[in-house]
């Protein structure tokens, strides 16, 4: 019997948002041969070596509470320069099909969280069955939520279940989706700083179910640069005296972060890496500003003041002009492939070797981009050696996440 | 008998230049407790672990063909903001003493190169004996020379010796100093892009004499940043379409590089790292401009245009405002300690693990700063394990580089 | 009989180049009500006050030696982000019509310059007659030429005519077009640094024919900024010590300027304004680099080092990211309206009050942007007071430039 | 009888602050011939033409509530790079003399404002008498205060006097000093955004007393640039869509502005000019951040997004690296000369032609730097024509501001 490439699904929470729309356009463009895979880390040889499900075989779906349609959202994003107008038009029919796979999300107040979780689970199972998918990965690319309070039912799975049984709705939305995903046997990718699977009670569920997850908060722009540059200062023994950061961003992301409560989540995850790498607190303001006219684009300016030999004061400034959706979308597809592979290889819990992709890497304190890259590559080599992936064509023909039988291998060892 | 810290000498070619003067001020300031060791890589724990000779024990000397004096040069540099005026004044007497250890350099035409080499050797031996030094490291921090032609006598040690015997003077000055240094049993640090010890005939001498050397062209500013940032683009699969570089610099370095022949050496070493890291040629101009009013400071601007997912075009710019002498001086001291240690540990030839410090690393093609850092740290751990360094206090009490007996261990394996 | 708005023609030399194509798209878009007049100086009240021919009434034509078509060029420019793709598509039919009005340009060697001039004249007359135009303004937006030599036949109109009669071809192409334009009674706009109408023999023809012209070299980007910023330093008594300029540009303009001979014209006109405003020579390199991947966009970086009270050294940097065609096109339309109006008002020779638009303003040494603006506004007020323009609807019903009868009013007085 | 140059005094509120100390060092350095007058607008010929009191003849004094001494403050500022260390040392004795002319300022609660005002008046009179000064100008360079409330006693001079008579203390400190200054017949310069002489009740006193004043908030850095650049956008019909501003500053000024209440005054004066010049509200954040390690230096980054022809979106960024004290000090001396001259010429009330120097120009809405320069130059020419200044040596030999007899000429006409 000839080996078969595993088919995987990417299920987006926020399925008509900028990132999900761009990722959906991307999968369709790649499948149609209309675009190269620039920006996809998993196509680089040392990562592809892990034996990953095919990039062109990803089927998309998701939950969404907003109006609109994928073809229309794609038109808007193309007009804003995120990808060519011609691409949006060429893929109009396929986008309409993808749009039909999107299901209504859950909004506060409409149903109990127990009921909502069941409905989400059913949606995931139906999606898997209808499309004959080996794995479905749930990816949160919805709007950022404020940090969650630390109540007892959010820190213990048993207490959480009891609360849900009592008809209570204690979970932040991102964690409700993660809860339902794990219940449905799906790996989870937390691409925003929202609590999601990192909430202790939900993380406990992942461990018990033997399911892997990755997070949190995709590292796509200014923080990416920080994690590439800060090690330079540290390793050259240059004393960073202040590091000021300004982010101007438009679009939906900017609007959400104009709300101080939501911005708090983001600023937390943005700030910690720098101090971890440098080994000391660093002075300097960090601003996230909503500037409507920037659309889907972001401009960040950083000013670093540092001291060298004999107290000489020097400075570095950089300006980053990037399109967040275009930077995030390929990473989302990378993470879908990698977490699907992690599940097949029996990994569970937070996947530290995927810290390369995140501002706030779960399961590790490593923020140095070079070290994160090495951890990722080492992990991929390890998976290649285990030989259960797509490259050798065996798959596991099951994909339902029988975590109990496989023990707890969460890969944190590689993260240093 | 109680263990003894090895005493080492740093012998500068260009001993009253900006870098040598700043390094000299630095050793004196560190010894007097007037300055911290910011900017010294060898004081970071994973590097210090190698068991290095003390930073405060370095005695300086050197050759110089120019006029002036160290106290006066120090005043000028302090006025230009390289270090505090108060420091130059406080160390005036010590600088005058250091100045007295500087010997006249060799200029073209005055004597045969055979005679000049002997004179240089004698200067080095006298310096070592007078100050009871265990090792003397020769560091080239003089003005950049044009690239050397590839004549037969420069590619074979035997032919070189014959030419010198015939009274010819085929060597570029930097290589003449390196030749004499190796003859005197001294390790060499090539901190400029001049040919120096990298000239095949001279490199052959180092191998035969079992002596280590490190080079070429200290990586202190814009190229340092490139080697920190380029891996980010590579590992994120972002396609760099152009990378433009502009360097505005004043001072002696700027003046030298205003000469296109000298600039050619510099542009060569600056350009190659980027393409090596990215794996493909990169479009974009690279300028080095002399702007007198900038004094000892350099401002560099780089503009990187790159393409992400679905062809989205984005950009990164950075501005670096640095003081080259203040950045270079501590690295020079680091390299003196590390090459002295390498010699004690029996290493010979180009020291690839020291590639971290150079634009054009000898003995390796590795330009990725993170990988270079790891190679350096691994090498230091290896030296620590061998246990012959200052940390365990044994020294070798000899320091004459008995390379023949130890075989050829040049550490290139660690570079990868 | 009710007054009539004068109808004017814009005749582009280089009619399928980026600037002419964008200007053509612009006139069509404005007429169709598909775009606002952002970027058009002549729509600002104090300039519009001059009583100008309507922006929406401009008919375009031109000469071109290159292949291609306006609809195709417009598609390419839209893909490069110069204007929306939707606009190029919506105007496809009108662009094809405009393309049909383009005539073959003259290339060296094909015909004598006397014959070429007659052919160009005939083309201009035919264009005017066919479309019932009151004025036709010839605008040079073709590739930059090297500076012209100063031969006798280029410095005197009589000698030039003799040379042409002898079958010689002494004129640079830009000046040949300007010569033919003046012979056909058309005002000329020199939007490039090429010699064009500024060549003494040709400028003499304009004076004799009583025809106005404007030039040279549209001030659209970095030089515009310089002329806005340099007065700040001058008026605040801040001593500018160096001003470094780097221009990265792609597209046809970049390719032309990669040729050092052509770049010389550009660098000449770019450099002089700064020194005129500051009143002294200024150190610092000026680079124009061709970076193919930037397409129709230009990124310029300037670094200004200046000294304040008690010798304190400070700096200003700016980065300009502009689309040259989008910046130039509305100015071209402005100049068409203004020179047509100047002709109707009997102005002849170089129009100093239009220096606001140029790097190398003809007829004045004034480079300070604020002063240029005031000179423009004053001139418009003067024209308004004279009351012969479109605003009062009289026109002159003739438009053939009977310079002899009108005396010599070239407006240079207003520039100072 | 030979004419005499008027002798003038500069009386600083905040006399040991960075700006006052730098200005004091400056007057001493200029008098001693140790520094040129770079940065002094009043030395430019069209301004000097007004016939101003000599720059080298200014005697300094002032009020201060803080500790320390001028020689020590000067040492600190020199160490921070504001001016050369050698200058501070060379002027040590003169600085000690100047320090002895500083009197204790008034702090809330210690005395009634009526008593404080009398004491301040006495200090001013004593200063004038002791040094034989023709004019004493009071300059507020103390810390920024929050905006003042609009109570009845602050909007009418009569009510204010009644409140003071009742022993109340309704005035903000800056206005108390201005009140006392006017009572003592001194012109006032409001170099900070504090209410000072702009408070309606105090401004009324100036008018009644026939005394001139100038303000508010010295335009030294980022706002200066805005007022030079914004007219370029306006006059080129480029639609500014957003303008983001970030100011990083250390030193005392930064610390004060870290207090949101004080920052409010500053942000108000910074923001309004841009909208006035552009003629419409502009989106974009404006931040003032205290970054301790920047010392007396300020780095500002501005990002301007604008739209040109056919909706093309472009951007301009600038980075300003300036030393606020070094930029402010010469302007303070300029304003002392100009307001002294204004008083001699019988001007009273807010001097609109001095708007060139201020973020929030009193008596005019003109923010365009070029127009402000022209208004200043015109005013100087007017004063020159009146011929009562220092240039013709007559002075008025009195200097007590007999405003009543001269009528009300406040110069607002020139501001337009």
PDB file of N, CA, C and O in Angstrom, chain D residues 385-415:
ATOM      1  N   UNK D 385      14.333 101.838  10.798  1.00  0.00           N
ATOM      2  CA  UNK D 385      13.872 103.088  10.202  1.00  0.00           C
ATOM      3  C   UNK D 385      13.516 104.123  11.270  1.00  0.00           C
ATOM      4  O   UNK D 385      13.725 105.322  11.088  1.00  0.00           O
ATOM      5  N   UNK D 386      13.009 103.630  12.408  1.00  0.00           N
ATOM      6  CA  UNK D 386      12.660 104.541  13.494  1.00  0.00           C
ATOM      7  C   UNK D 386      13.902 105.131  14.146  1.00  0.00           C
ATOM      8  O   UNK D 386      13.872 106.214  14.717  1.00  0.00           O
ATOM      9  N   UNK D 387      14.971 104.336  14.112  1.00  0.00           N
ATOM     10  CA  UNK D 387      16.273 104.883  14.511  1.00  0.00           C
ATOM     11  C   UNK D 387      16.454 105.270  15.954  1.00  0.00           C
ATOM     12  O   UNK D 387      17.154 106.211  16.260  1.00  0.00           O
ATOM     13  N   UNK D 388      15.846 104.558  16.871  1.00  0.00           N
ATOM     14  CA  UNK D 388      16.070 104.902  18.271  1.00  0.00           C
ATOM     15  C   UNK D 388      16.937 103.891  18.994  1.00  0.00           C
ATOM     16  O   UNK D 388      17.117 103.964  20.199  1.00  0.00           O
ATOM     17  N   UNK D 389      17.450 102.955  18.229  1.00  0.00           N
ATOM     18  CA  UNK D 389      18.150 101.834  18.866  1.00  0.00           C
ATOM     19  C   UNK D 389      19.613 102.099  19.134  1.00  0.00           C
ATOM     20  O   UNK D 389      20.117 103.221  19.028  1.00  0.00           O
ATOM     21  N   UNK D 390      20.292 101.013  19.452  1.00  0.00           N
ATOM     22  CA  UNK D 390      21.700 101.072  19.821  1.00  0.00           C
ATOM     23  C   UNK D 390      22.571 101.486  18.645  1.00  0.00           C
ATOM     24  O   UNK D 390      23.603 102.129  18.821  1.00  0.00           O
ATOM     25  N   UNK D 391      22.136 101.123  17.448  1.00  0.00           N
ATOM     26  CA  UNK D 391      22.981 101.377  16.283  1.00  0.00           C
ATOM     27  C   UNK D 391      23.245 102.871  16.126  1.00  0.00           C
ATOM     28  O   UNK D 391      24.345 103.281  15.771  1.00  0.00           O
ATOM     29  N   UNK D 392      22.237 103.671  16.435  1.00  0.00           N
ATOM     30  CA  UNK D 392      22.473 105.102  16.327  1.00  0.00           C
ATOM     31  C   UNK D 392      22.819 105.707  17.685  1.00  0.00           C
ATOM     32  O   UNK D 392      22.988 106.901  17.823  1.00  0.00           O
ATOM     33  N   UNK D 393      22.931 104.828  18.637  1.00  0.00           N
ATOM     34  CA  UNK D 393      23.554 105.217  19.890  1.00  0.00           C
ATOM     35  C   UNK D 393      22.791 106.164  20.787  1.00  0.00           C
ATOM     36  O   UNK D 393      23.325 106.633  21.773  1.00  0.00           O
ATOM     37  N   UNK D 394      21.548 106.462  20.523  1.00  0.00           N
ATOM     38  CA  UNK D 394      20.889 107.438  21.384  1.00  0.00           C
ATOM     39  C   UNK D 394      20.303 106.828  22.644  1.00  0.00           C
ATOM     40  O   UNK D 394      20.345 107.424  23.704  1.00  0.00           O
ATOM     41  N   UNK D 395      19.811 105.616  22.540  1.00  0.00           N
ATOM     42  CA  UNK D 395      19.132 105.021  23.700  1.00  0.00           C
ATOM     43  C   UNK D 395      17.998 105.934  24.105  1.00  0.00           C
ATOM     44  O   UNK D 395      17.640 106.877  23.405  1.00  0.00           O
ATOM     45  N   UNK D 396      17.394 105.672  25.240  1.00  0.00           N
ATOM     46  CA  UNK D 396      16.422 106.655  25.710  1.00  0.00           C
ATOM     47  C   UNK D 396      16.799 107.179  27.090  1.00  0.00           C
ATOM     48  O   UNK D 396      16.125 107.988  27.663  1.00  0.00           O
ATOM     49  N   UNK D 397      17.926 106.689  27.566  1.00  0.00           N
ATOM     50  CA  UNK D 397      18.477 107.218  28.801  1.00  0.00           C
ATOM     51  C   UNK D 397      17.553 107.126  30.001  1.00  0.00           C
ATOM     52  O   UNK D 397      17.751 107.778  31.006  1.00  0.00           O
ATOM     53  N   UNK D 398      16.578 106.296  29.870  1.00  0.00           N
ATOM     54  CA  UNK D 398      15.565 106.281  30.918  1.00  0.00           C
ATOM     55  C   UNK D 398      15.137 104.846  31.186  1.00  0.00           C
ATOM     56  O   UNK D 398      15.382 104.289  32.248  1.00  0.00           O
ATOM     57  N   UNK D 399      14.572 104.245  30.195  1.00  0.00           N
ATOM     58  CA  UNK D 399      14.277 102.821  30.318  1.00  0.00           C
ATOM     59  C   UNK D 399      13.198 102.451  31.292  1.00  0.00           C
ATOM     60  O   UNK D 399      13.088 101.308  31.706  1.00  0.00           O
ATOM     61  N   UNK D 400      12.372 103.354  31.665  1.00  0.00           N
ATOM     62  CA  UNK D 400      11.353 102.992  32.640  1.00  0.00           C
ATOM     63  C   UNK D 400      10.011 102.707  32.006  1.00  0.00           C
ATOM     64  O   UNK D 400       9.023 102.486  32.707  1.00  0.00           O
ATOM     65  N   UNK D 401       9.971 102.725  30.716  1.00  0.00           N
ATOM     66  CA  UNK D 401       8.735 102.275  30.065  1.00  0.00           C
ATOM     67  C   UNK D 401       7.585 103.242  30.217  1.00  0.00           C
ATOM     68  O   UNK D 401       6.562 102.922  30.812  1.00  0.00           O
ATOM     69  N   UNK D 402       7.730 104.425  29.697  1.00  0.00           N
ATOM     70  CA  UNK D 402       6.658 105.411  29.801  1.00  0.00           C
ATOM     71  C   UNK D 402       5.603 105.144  28.729  1.00  0.00           C
ATOM     72  O   UNK D 402       5.386 105.921  27.815  1.00  0.00           O
ATOM     73  N   UNK D 403       5.004 103.995  28.854  1.00  0.00           N
ATOM     74  CA  UNK D 403       4.077 103.512  27.832  1.00  0.00           C
ATOM     75  C   UNK D 403       2.918 104.457  27.563  1.00  0.00           C
ATOM     76  O   UNK D 403       2.491 104.637  26.431  1.00  0.00           O
ATOM     77  N   UNK D 404       2.436 105.082  28.596  1.00  0.00           N
ATOM     78  CA  UNK D 404       1.245 105.915  28.428  1.00  0.00           C
ATOM     79  C   UNK D 404       1.445 106.984  27.359  1.00  0.00           C
ATOM     80  O   UNK D 404       0.612 107.202  26.502  1.00  0.00           O
ATOM     81  N   UNK D 405       2.607 107.616  27.426  1.00  0.00           N
ATOM     82  CA  UNK D 405       2.852 108.717  26.505  1.00  0.00           C
ATOM     83  C   UNK D 405       3.018 108.290  25.064  1.00  0.00           C
ATOM     84  O   UNK D 405       2.842 109.079  24.150  1.00  0.00           O
ATOM     85  N   UNK D 406       3.345 107.035  24.823  1.00  0.00           N
ATOM     86  CA  UNK D 406       3.705 106.636  23.466  1.00  0.00           C
ATOM     87  C   UNK D 406       2.595 105.956  22.689  1.00  0.00           C
ATOM     88  O   UNK D 406       2.781 105.548  21.553  1.00  0.00           O
ATOM     89  N   UNK D 407       1.495 105.767  23.320  1.00  0.00           N
ATOM     90  CA  UNK D 407       0.401 105.079  22.621  1.00  0.00           C
ATOM     91  C   UNK D 407       0.651 103.583  22.576  1.00  0.00           C
ATOM     92  O   UNK D 407       1.680 103.090  23.045  1.00  0.00           O
ATOM     93  N   UNK D 408      -0.276 102.919  21.973  1.00  0.00           N
ATOM     94  CA  UNK D 408      -0.283 101.458  21.990  1.00  0.00           C
ATOM     95  C   UNK D 408       0.136 100.889  20.643  1.00  0.00           C
ATOM     96  O   UNK D 408      -0.651 100.819  19.715  1.00  0.00           O
ATOM     97  N   UNK D 409       1.420 100.552  20.520  1.00  0.00           N
ATOM     98  CA  UNK D 409       1.894  99.987  19.250  1.00  0.00           C
ATOM     99  C   UNK D 409       2.411  98.597  19.521  1.00  0.00           C
ATOM    100  O   UNK D 409       3.556  98.414  19.922  1.00  0.00           O
ATOM    101  N   UNK D 410       1.603  97.609  19.353  1.00  0.00           N
ATOM    102  CA  UNK D 410       2.065  96.277  19.768  1.00  0.00           C
ATOM    103  C   UNK D 410       2.569  95.406  18.631  1.00  0.00           C
ATOM    104  O   UNK D 410       2.876  94.240  18.815  1.00  0.00           O
ATOM    105  N   UNK D 411       2.641  96.000  17.466  1.00  0.00           N
ATOM    106  CA  UNK D 411       3.310  95.265  16.393  1.00  0.00           C
ATOM    107  C   UNK D 411       2.561  94.072  15.856  1.00  0.00           C
ATOM    108  O   UNK D 411       3.092  93.323  15.052  1.00  0.00           O
ATOM    109  N   UNK D 412       1.340  93.854  16.275  1.00  0.00           N
ATOM    110  CA  UNK D 412       0.656  92.657  15.790  1.00  0.00           C
ATOM    111  C   UNK D 412       0.388  92.711  14.296  1.00  0.00           C
ATOM    112  O   UNK D 412       0.209  91.686  13.661  1.00  0.00           O
ATOM    113  N   UNK D 413       0.381  93.898  13.762  1.00  0.00           N
ATOM    114  CA  UNK D 413       0.090  94.034  12.330  1.00  0.00           C
ATOM    115  C   UNK D 413       1.051  93.270  11.444  1.00  0.00           C
ATOM    116  O   UNK D 413       0.667  92.768  10.387  1.00  0.00           O
ATOM    117  N   UNK D 414       2.283  93.126  11.888  1.00  0.00           N
ATOM    118  CA  UNK D 414       3.282  92.482  11.029  1.00  0.00           C
ATOM    119  C   UNK D 414       3.148  90.970  10.974  1.00  0.00           C
ATOM    120  O   UNK D 414       3.775  90.314  10.168  1.00  0.00           O
ATOM    121  N   UNK D 415       2.340  90.433  11.855  1.00  0.00           N
ATOM    122  CA  UNK D 415       2.332  88.965  11.975  1.00  0.00           C
ATOM    123  C   UNK D 415       1.528  88.232  10.921  1.00  0.00           C
ATOM    124  O   UNK D 415       1.933  87.190  10.444  1.00  0.00           O
TER     125      UNK D 415
END
